[in-house]
PDB file of C-alpha atoms in Angstrom:
ATOM      1  CA  MET A  26       0.000   0.000   0.000  1.00  0.00           C
ATOM      2  CA  SER A  27       1.462   3.359  -1.048  1.00  0.00           C
ATOM      3  CA  LYS A  28       2.193   5.947   1.607  1.00  0.00           C
ATOM      4  CA  LYS A  29       0.938   9.530   1.572  1.00  0.00           C
ATOM      5  CA  VAL A  30       3.624  12.135   2.207  1.00  0.00           C
ATOM      6  CA  ALA A  31       3.227  15.867   2.807  1.00  0.00           C
ATOM      7  CA  VAL A  32       6.031  18.128   1.529  1.00  0.00           C
ATOM      8  CA  ILE A  33       6.296  21.699   2.826  1.00  0.00           C
ATOM      9  CA  LEU A  34       7.979  24.153   0.441  1.00  0.00           C
ATOM     10  CA  SER A  35       9.270  27.648   1.259  1.00  0.00           C
ATOM     11  CA  GLY A  36       9.143  29.484  -2.070  1.00  0.00           C
ATOM     12  CA  CYS A  37      11.093  28.946  -5.295  1.00  0.00           C
ATOM     13  CA  GLY A  38      14.845  29.464  -5.484  1.00  0.00           C
ATOM     14  CA  VAL A  39      17.780  28.762  -3.206  1.00  0.00           C
ATOM     15  CA  TYR A  40      18.425  32.337  -2.010  1.00  0.00           C
ATOM     16  CA  ASP A  41      14.887  33.334  -1.025  1.00  0.00           C
ATOM     17  CA  GLY A  42      12.780  30.165  -1.183  1.00  0.00           C
ATOM     18  CA  ALA A  43      12.921  26.387  -1.472  1.00  0.00           C
ATOM     19  CA  GLU A  44      16.054  24.917  -3.065  1.00  0.00           C
ATOM     20  CA  ILE A  45      14.730  23.742  -6.418  1.00  0.00           C
ATOM     21  CA  HIS A  46      17.097  20.797  -6.927  1.00  0.00           C
ATOM     22  CA  GLU A  47      16.441  19.499  -3.394  1.00  0.00           C
ATOM     23  CA  SER A  48      12.697  19.879  -3.827  1.00  0.00           C
ATOM     24  CA  VAL A  49      12.606  18.128  -7.208  1.00  0.00           C
ATOM     25  CA  ILE A  50      14.915  15.309  -6.066  1.00  0.00           C
ATOM     26  CA  THR A  51      12.633  14.767  -3.064  1.00  0.00           C
ATOM     27  CA  LEU A  52       9.489  14.708  -5.218  1.00  0.00           C
ATOM     28  CA  LEU A  53      11.139  12.453  -7.810  1.00  0.00           C
ATOM     29  CA  ARG A  54      12.317   9.918  -5.226  1.00  0.00           C
ATOM     30  CA  LEU A  55       8.922   9.851  -3.540  1.00  0.00           C
ATOM     31  CA  ASP A  56       7.288   9.185  -6.908  1.00  0.00           C
ATOM     32  CA  GLN A  57       9.847   6.485  -7.777  1.00  0.00           C
ATOM     33  CA  ARG A  58       9.017   4.778  -4.477  1.00  0.00           C
ATOM     34  CA  GLY A  59       5.293   4.856  -5.210  1.00  0.00           C
ATOM     35  CA  ALA A  60       4.352   7.441  -2.600  1.00  0.00           C
ATOM     36  CA  GLU A  61       1.377   9.755  -3.001  1.00  0.00           C
ATOM     37  CA  VAL A  62       2.531  13.342  -2.478  1.00  0.00           C
ATOM     38  CA  GLN A  63       0.850  16.639  -1.671  1.00  0.00           C
ATOM     39  CA  CYS A  64       2.841  19.877  -1.489  1.00  0.00           C
ATOM     40  CA  PHE A  65       2.039  22.676   0.943  1.00  0.00           C
ATOM     41  CA  ALA A  66       3.401  26.151   1.721  1.00  0.00           C
ATOM     42  CA  PRO A  67       2.426  29.018   4.010  1.00  0.00           C
ATOM     43  CA  ASN A  68       0.284  31.732   2.428  1.00  0.00           C
ATOM     44  CA  VAL A  69       2.548  34.596   3.563  1.00  0.00           C
ATOM     45  CA  PRO A  70       4.842  37.187   1.936  1.00  0.00           C
ATOM     46  CA  GLN A  71       8.488  36.246   1.411  1.00  0.00           C
ATOM     47  CA  LEU A  72      11.024  38.002   3.638  1.00  0.00           C
ATOM     48  CA  HIS A  73      12.498  39.473   0.452  1.00  0.00           C
ATOM     49  CA  VAL A  74      13.091  38.624  -3.200  1.00  0.00           C
ATOM     50  CA  VAL A  75      16.570  37.879  -4.557  1.00  0.00           C
ATOM     51  CA  ASP A  76      17.681  38.169  -8.182  1.00  0.00           C
ATOM     52  CA  HIS A  77      19.233  34.723  -8.622  1.00  0.00           C
ATOM     53  CA  TYR A  78      21.349  35.946 -11.556  1.00  0.00           C
ATOM     54  CA  SER A  79      23.029  38.902  -9.847  1.00  0.00           C
ATOM     55  CA  GLY A  80      22.506  37.896  -6.220  1.00  0.00           C
ATOM     56  CA  ASP A  81      21.032  41.325  -5.476  1.00  0.00           C
ATOM     57  CA  GLU A  82      17.890  41.941  -3.458  1.00  0.00           C
ATOM     58  CA  MET A  83      14.990  43.155  -5.597  1.00  0.00           C
ATOM     59  CA  ASN A  84      12.373  45.798  -4.808  1.00  0.00           C
ATOM     60  CA  GLU A  85       9.539  43.331  -5.202  1.00  0.00           C
ATOM     61  CA  ILE A  86       7.015  41.459  -3.047  1.00  0.00           C
ATOM     62  CA  ARG A  87       6.228  37.783  -3.630  1.00  0.00           C
ATOM     63  CA  ASN A  88       4.053  35.232  -1.847  1.00  0.00           C
ATOM     64  CA  VAL A  89       5.554  31.978  -0.526  1.00  0.00           C
ATOM     65  CA  LEU A  90       2.565  29.839  -1.549  1.00  0.00           C
ATOM     66  CA  VAL A  91       2.377  31.375  -5.044  1.00  0.00           C
ATOM     67  CA  GLU A  92       6.114  30.935  -5.633  1.00  0.00           C
ATOM     68  CA  SER A  93       6.121  27.364  -4.264  1.00  0.00           C
ATOM     69  CA  ALA A  94       3.378  26.530  -6.758  1.00  0.00           C
ATOM     70  CA  ARG A  95       6.016  26.874  -9.503  1.00  0.00           C
ATOM     71  CA  ILE A  96       7.841  23.803  -8.186  1.00  0.00           C
ATOM     72  CA  ALA A  97       4.630  21.886  -7.482  1.00  0.00           C
ATOM     73  CA  ARG A  98       3.281  22.605 -10.983  1.00  0.00           C
ATOM     74  CA  GLY A  99       0.304  24.303  -9.371  1.00  0.00           C
ATOM     75  CA  GLN A 100      -0.644  21.265  -7.283  1.00  0.00           C
ATOM     76  CA  ILE A 101      -0.186  22.866  -3.868  1.00  0.00           C
ATOM     77  CA  LYS A 102      -2.253  23.861  -0.843  1.00  0.00           C
ATOM     78  CA  ASP A 103      -2.006  26.380   1.981  1.00  0.00           C
ATOM     79  CA  VAL A 104      -0.215  24.702   4.883  1.00  0.00           C
ATOM     80  CA  LYS A 105      -3.221  25.652   7.053  1.00  0.00           C
ATOM     81  CA  LEU A 106      -5.043  22.874   5.154  1.00  0.00           C
ATOM     82  CA  LEU A 107      -2.431  20.232   6.030  1.00  0.00           C
ATOM     83  CA  HIS A 108      -4.336  17.643   8.085  1.00  0.00           C
ATOM     84  CA  MET A 109      -1.820  15.257   9.632  1.00  0.00           C
ATOM     85  CA  ALA A 110      -4.360  12.403   9.820  1.00  0.00           C
ATOM     86  CA  GLU A 111      -4.402  12.240   5.996  1.00  0.00           C
ATOM     87  CA  PHE A 112      -0.640  11.582   5.731  1.00  0.00           C
ATOM     88  CA  ASP A 113       1.943   9.027   6.834  1.00  0.00           C
ATOM     89  CA  ALA A 114       5.034  11.271   6.836  1.00  0.00           C
ATOM     90  CA  LEU A 115       6.318  14.827   6.352  1.00  0.00           C
ATOM     91  CA  ILE A 116       9.397  16.155   4.507  1.00  0.00           C
ATOM     92  CA  LEU A 117      10.839  19.693   4.305  1.00  0.00           C
ATOM     93  CA  PRO A 118      13.430  20.406   1.582  1.00  0.00           C
ATOM     94  CA  GLY A 119      15.986  23.153   2.261  1.00  0.00           C
ATOM     95  CA  GLY A 120      16.857  26.480   0.697  1.00  0.00           C
ATOM     96  CA  PHE A 121      17.143  29.866   2.421  1.00  0.00           C
ATOM     97  CA  GLY A 122      13.342  30.056   2.351  1.00  0.00           C
ATOM     98  CA  VAL A 123      13.320  27.700   5.348  1.00  0.00           C
ATOM     99  CA  ALA A 124      15.384  30.242   7.299  1.00  0.00           C
ATOM    100  CA  LYS A 125      13.634  33.304   5.845  1.00  0.00           C
ATOM    101  CA  ASN A 126       9.993  32.319   5.216  1.00  0.00           C
ATOM    102  CA  LEU A 127       9.234  29.214   7.291  1.00  0.00           C
ATOM    103  CA  SER A 128      11.120  30.804  10.196  1.00  0.00           C
ATOM    104  CA  ASP A 129      13.269  33.837  10.992  1.00  0.00           C
ATOM    105  CA  PHE A 130      16.423  31.773  11.580  1.00  0.00           C
ATOM    106  CA  ALA A 131      18.272  33.822   8.926  1.00  0.00           C
ATOM    107  CA  THR A 132      17.843  37.022  10.954  1.00  0.00           C
ATOM    108  CA  SER A 133      17.384  35.781  14.527  1.00  0.00           C
ATOM    109  CA  GLY A 134      19.618  32.688  14.661  1.00  0.00           C
ATOM    110  CA  ALA A 135      19.203  30.637  17.837  1.00  0.00           C
ATOM    111  CA  GLY A 136      16.484  33.025  19.023  1.00  0.00           C
ATOM    112  CA  CYS A 137      14.303  32.266  16.005  1.00  0.00           C
ATOM    113  CA  THR A 138      10.640  31.389  15.840  1.00  0.00           C
ATOM    114  CA  VAL A 139       8.872  29.154  13.304  1.00  0.00           C
ATOM    115  CA  GLN A 140       5.979  30.467  11.191  1.00  0.00           C
ATOM    116  CA  PRO A 141       2.890  29.458  13.250  1.00  0.00           C
ATOM    117  CA  ASP A 142       1.034  27.465  10.570  1.00  0.00           C
ATOM    118  CA  VAL A 143       4.197  25.543   9.665  1.00  0.00           C
ATOM    119  CA  LEU A 144       5.005  24.862  13.316  1.00  0.00           C
ATOM    120  CA  ALA A 145       1.473  23.598  14.024  1.00  0.00           C
ATOM    121  CA  ALA A 146       1.604  21.268  11.013  1.00  0.00           C
ATOM    122  CA  CYS A 147       5.009  19.867  11.952  1.00  0.00           C
ATOM    123  CA  LYS A 148       4.143  19.394  15.613  1.00  0.00           C
ATOM    124  CA  ALA A 149       1.025  17.426  14.645  1.00  0.00           C
ATOM    125  CA  PHE A 150       3.228  14.813  12.932  1.00  0.00           C
ATOM    126  CA  VAL A 151       5.563  14.691  15.939  1.00  0.00           C
ATOM    127  CA  ASP A 152       2.688  14.285  18.398  1.00  0.00           C
ATOM    128  CA  ALA A 153       1.304  11.430  16.270  1.00  0.00           C
ATOM    129  CA  GLY A 154       4.689   9.670  16.147  1.00  0.00           C
ATOM    130  CA  LYS A 155       4.881   9.923  12.356  1.00  0.00           C
ATOM    131  CA  PRO A 156       8.280  10.219  10.601  1.00  0.00           C
ATOM    132  CA  VAL A 157       9.689  13.575   9.528  1.00  0.00           C
ATOM    133  CA  GLY A 158      12.538  14.317   7.089  1.00  0.00           C
ATOM    134  CA  LEU A 159      14.428  17.629   7.224  1.00  0.00           C
ATOM    135  CA  ILE A 160      16.873  18.455   4.420  1.00  0.00           C
ATOM    136  CA  CYS A 161      19.805  20.913   4.182  1.00  0.00           C
ATOM    137  CA  ILE A 162      19.106  23.927   6.471  1.00  0.00           C
ATOM    138  CA  ALA A 163      15.651  22.647   7.511  1.00  0.00           C
ATOM    139  CA  PRO A 164      17.108  20.904  10.614  1.00  0.00           C
ATOM    140  CA  ALA A 165      17.560  24.451  11.980  1.00  0.00           C
ATOM    141  CA  LEU A 166      13.876  24.088  12.898  1.00  0.00           C
ATOM    142  CA  ALA A 167      14.321  20.706  14.623  1.00  0.00           C
ATOM    143  CA  ALA A 168      14.651  21.948  18.209  1.00  0.00           C
ATOM    144  CA  LYS A 169      11.600  24.201  17.789  1.00  0.00           C
ATOM    145  CA  ILE A 170       9.565  21.300  16.397  1.00  0.00           C
ATOM    146  CA  PHE A 171      10.791  18.388  18.520  1.00  0.00           C
ATOM    147  CA  GLY A 172      12.169  20.091  21.629  1.00  0.00           C
ATOM    148  CA  ALA A 173      15.541  19.906  23.360  1.00  0.00           C
ATOM    149  CA  GLY A 174      17.725  16.849  22.828  1.00  0.00           C
ATOM    150  CA  VAL A 175      16.664  16.197  19.247  1.00  0.00           C
ATOM    151  CA  ILE A 176      19.445  14.625  17.141  1.00  0.00           C
ATOM    152  CA  CYS A 177      20.037  16.089  13.671  1.00  0.00           C
ATOM    153  CA  THR A 178      22.635  17.272  11.143  1.00  0.00           C
ATOM    154  CA  ILE A 179      23.316  20.165   8.803  1.00  0.00           C
ATOM    155  CA  GLY A 180      26.623  18.593   7.752  1.00  0.00           C
ATOM    156  CA  ASN A 181      29.683  20.201   9.326  1.00  0.00           C
ATOM    157  CA  ASP A 182      29.206  23.997   9.227  1.00  0.00           C
ATOM    158  CA  ALA A 183      30.463  25.065  12.656  1.00  0.00           C
ATOM    159  CA  ASP A 184      28.500  28.325  12.986  1.00  0.00           C
ATOM    160  CA  THR A 185      25.173  26.797  12.002  1.00  0.00           C
ATOM    161  CA  ALA A 186      25.791  23.726  14.151  1.00  0.00           C
ATOM    162  CA  SER A 187      26.563  26.030  17.099  1.00  0.00           C
ATOM    163  CA  ALA A 188      23.240  27.828  16.646  1.00  0.00           C
ATOM    164  CA  LEU A 189      21.404  24.487  16.577  1.00  0.00           C
ATOM    165  CA  THR A 190      23.188  23.451  19.775  1.00  0.00           C
ATOM    166  CA  GLN A 191      22.201  26.741  21.448  1.00  0.00           C
ATOM    167  CA  MET A 192      18.581  25.962  20.539  1.00  0.00           C
ATOM    168  CA  GLY A 193      18.827  22.596  22.285  1.00  0.00           C
ATOM    169  CA  ALA A 194      19.538  20.228  19.409  1.00  0.00           C
ATOM    170  CA  GLU A 195      22.268  17.576  19.472  1.00  0.00           C
ATOM    171  CA  HIS A 196      24.209  18.073  16.252  1.00  0.00           C
ATOM    172  CA  HIS A 197      25.997  15.157  14.570  1.00  0.00           C
ATOM    173  CA  GLU A 198      28.426  15.834  11.721  1.00  0.00           C
ATOM    174  CA  CYS A 199      27.501  13.991   8.529  1.00  0.00           C
ATOM    175  CA  GLU A 200      28.797  13.402   5.002  1.00  0.00           C
ATOM    176  CA  VAL A 201      26.701  14.679   2.096  1.00  0.00           C
ATOM    177  CA  SER A 202      25.852  11.103   1.036  1.00  0.00           C
ATOM    178  CA  GLU A 203      24.623  10.027   4.473  1.00  0.00           C
ATOM    179  CA  ILE A 204      21.709  10.591   6.836  1.00  0.00           C
ATOM    180  CA  VAL A 205      21.397  11.069  10.583  1.00  0.00           C
ATOM    181  CA  GLU A 206      18.424   9.467  12.311  1.00  0.00           C
ATOM    182  CA  ASP A 207      16.949  10.254  15.706  1.00  0.00           C
ATOM    183  CA  GLU A 208      15.354   6.870  16.244  1.00  0.00           C
ATOM    184  CA  ALA A 209      13.305   7.896  19.272  1.00  0.00           C
ATOM    185  CA  ARG A 210      11.727  10.825  17.434  1.00  0.00           C
ATOM    186  CA  LYS A 211      11.536   9.300  13.926  1.00  0.00           C
ATOM    187  CA  LEU A 212      13.456  12.278  12.525  1.00  0.00           C
ATOM    188  CA  VAL A 213      15.760  11.830   9.520  1.00  0.00           C
ATOM    189  CA  THR A 214      18.132  14.610   8.364  1.00  0.00           C
ATOM    190  CA  THR A 215      20.749  15.003   5.603  1.00  0.00           C
ATOM    191  CA  PRO A 216      23.065  17.900   4.611  1.00  0.00           C
ATOM    192  CA  ALA A 217      22.296  18.091   0.854  1.00  0.00           C
ATOM    193  CA  TYR A 218      23.457  21.515  -0.442  1.00  0.00           C
ATOM    194  CA  MET A 219      24.906  22.465   2.952  1.00  0.00           C
ATOM    195  CA  LEU A 220      27.757  20.309   1.607  1.00  0.00           C
ATOM    196  CA  ALA A 221      26.892  19.157  -1.923  1.00  0.00           C
ATOM    197  CA  LYS A 222      29.073  20.320  -4.809  1.00  0.00           C
ATOM    198  CA  SER A 223      26.731  18.873  -7.442  1.00  0.00           C
ATOM    199  CA  ILE A 224      23.128  17.788  -7.941  1.00  0.00           C
ATOM    200  CA  ALA A 225      24.263  14.143  -7.867  1.00  0.00           C
ATOM    201  CA  GLU A 226      25.889  14.646  -4.464  1.00  0.00           C
ATOM    202  CA  ALA A 227      22.726  16.295  -3.150  1.00  0.00           C
ATOM    203  CA  ALA A 228      20.653  13.407  -4.456  1.00  0.00           C
ATOM    204  CA  SER A 229      22.854  10.783  -2.793  1.00  0.00           C
ATOM    205  CA  GLY A 230      21.751  11.825   0.675  1.00  0.00           C
ATOM    206  CA  ILE A 231      18.226  12.966  -0.181  1.00  0.00           C
ATOM    207  CA  ASN A 232      17.388   9.598  -1.759  1.00  0.00           C
ATOM    208  CA  LYS A 233      18.520   7.833   1.421  1.00  0.00           C
ATOM    209  CA  LEU A 234      16.443  10.218   3.521  1.00  0.00           C
ATOM    210  CA  VAL A 235      13.294   9.648   1.465  1.00  0.00           C
ATOM    211  CA  ASP A 236      13.819   5.874   1.514  1.00  0.00           C
ATOM    212  CA  ARG A 237      14.288   5.856   5.297  1.00  0.00           C
ATOM    213  CA  VAL A 238      11.281   8.112   5.949  1.00  0.00           C
ATOM    214  CA  LEU A 239       9.126   5.749   3.891  1.00  0.00           C
ATOM    215  CA  GLU A 240      10.530   2.733   5.763  1.00  0.00           C
ATOM    216  CA  LEU A 241       9.645   4.363   9.064  1.00  0.00           C
ATOM    217  CA  ALA A 242       6.152   5.123   7.748  1.00  0.00           C
ATOM    218  CA  HIS A 243       5.666   1.413   7.057  1.00  0.00           C
ATOM    219  CA  HIS A 244       6.710   0.348  10.568  1.00  0.00           C
TER     220      HIS A 244
END
C-alpha cells in the first residue's frame, strides 16, 4: 500500500525560497518509491526577493505559496489545510526560504521562531509519532519542532551547528551522502546543499532520507 507524504515548500529558489534541486529530487524519489505526495506552503509574503542571476535583493514582493506553486506545478495547498491524519510522513526540503519564510532563523539565529502554521503542522506529525525528514538547512527548525535533545545534522558547518546546539539540538556531523536518524523521534536529516558540490551529491543523501522516511512510515 502506497504511503501519503506531505512536503512543505518555502518558495522557489535557493536564495529566497525552497532549493529547487532538493525539492525536485525529493518529489522524484517519492514518486519512484510509489508514494502519493501533496505539497504545501504558508500563504505569507516572502522576507524578500533575490535576483538569482546577480545575487542582489529586488524591490519586489512575492508570496511563498504562489512561488512554491512553480515547483509543485500548481498542485499545492495552503499549509493551514495540512491535516496530519491524511498523511503518513512529512518532509521539508531546504533552501534559504526555510530560514527566511518558514522561520526567521536567517535574521534571529538561535532566538528564532517558526511560522505558526508551519510549526502547528510539523508538531502534529511529531505528536502522532509519524516520521519527519528535514533536508539541508531545515534541521535548523528541529529543536523548535521536537524540543531539546533532538538529534540532527546540517553537515559540518560550525557556525550553524553552534546555533542548533544553542537551541537545544544535538548536532551530529555527517557526510553529504549520508543521513542522521533520531530513532526515538523518527526524525531523519541530511546535509544536501549544505555540503553538496553537485546535484548528484545532493541526491545521494536525499534519496537515502526519502527511503528511510518511507521505511519508518511502514513500521
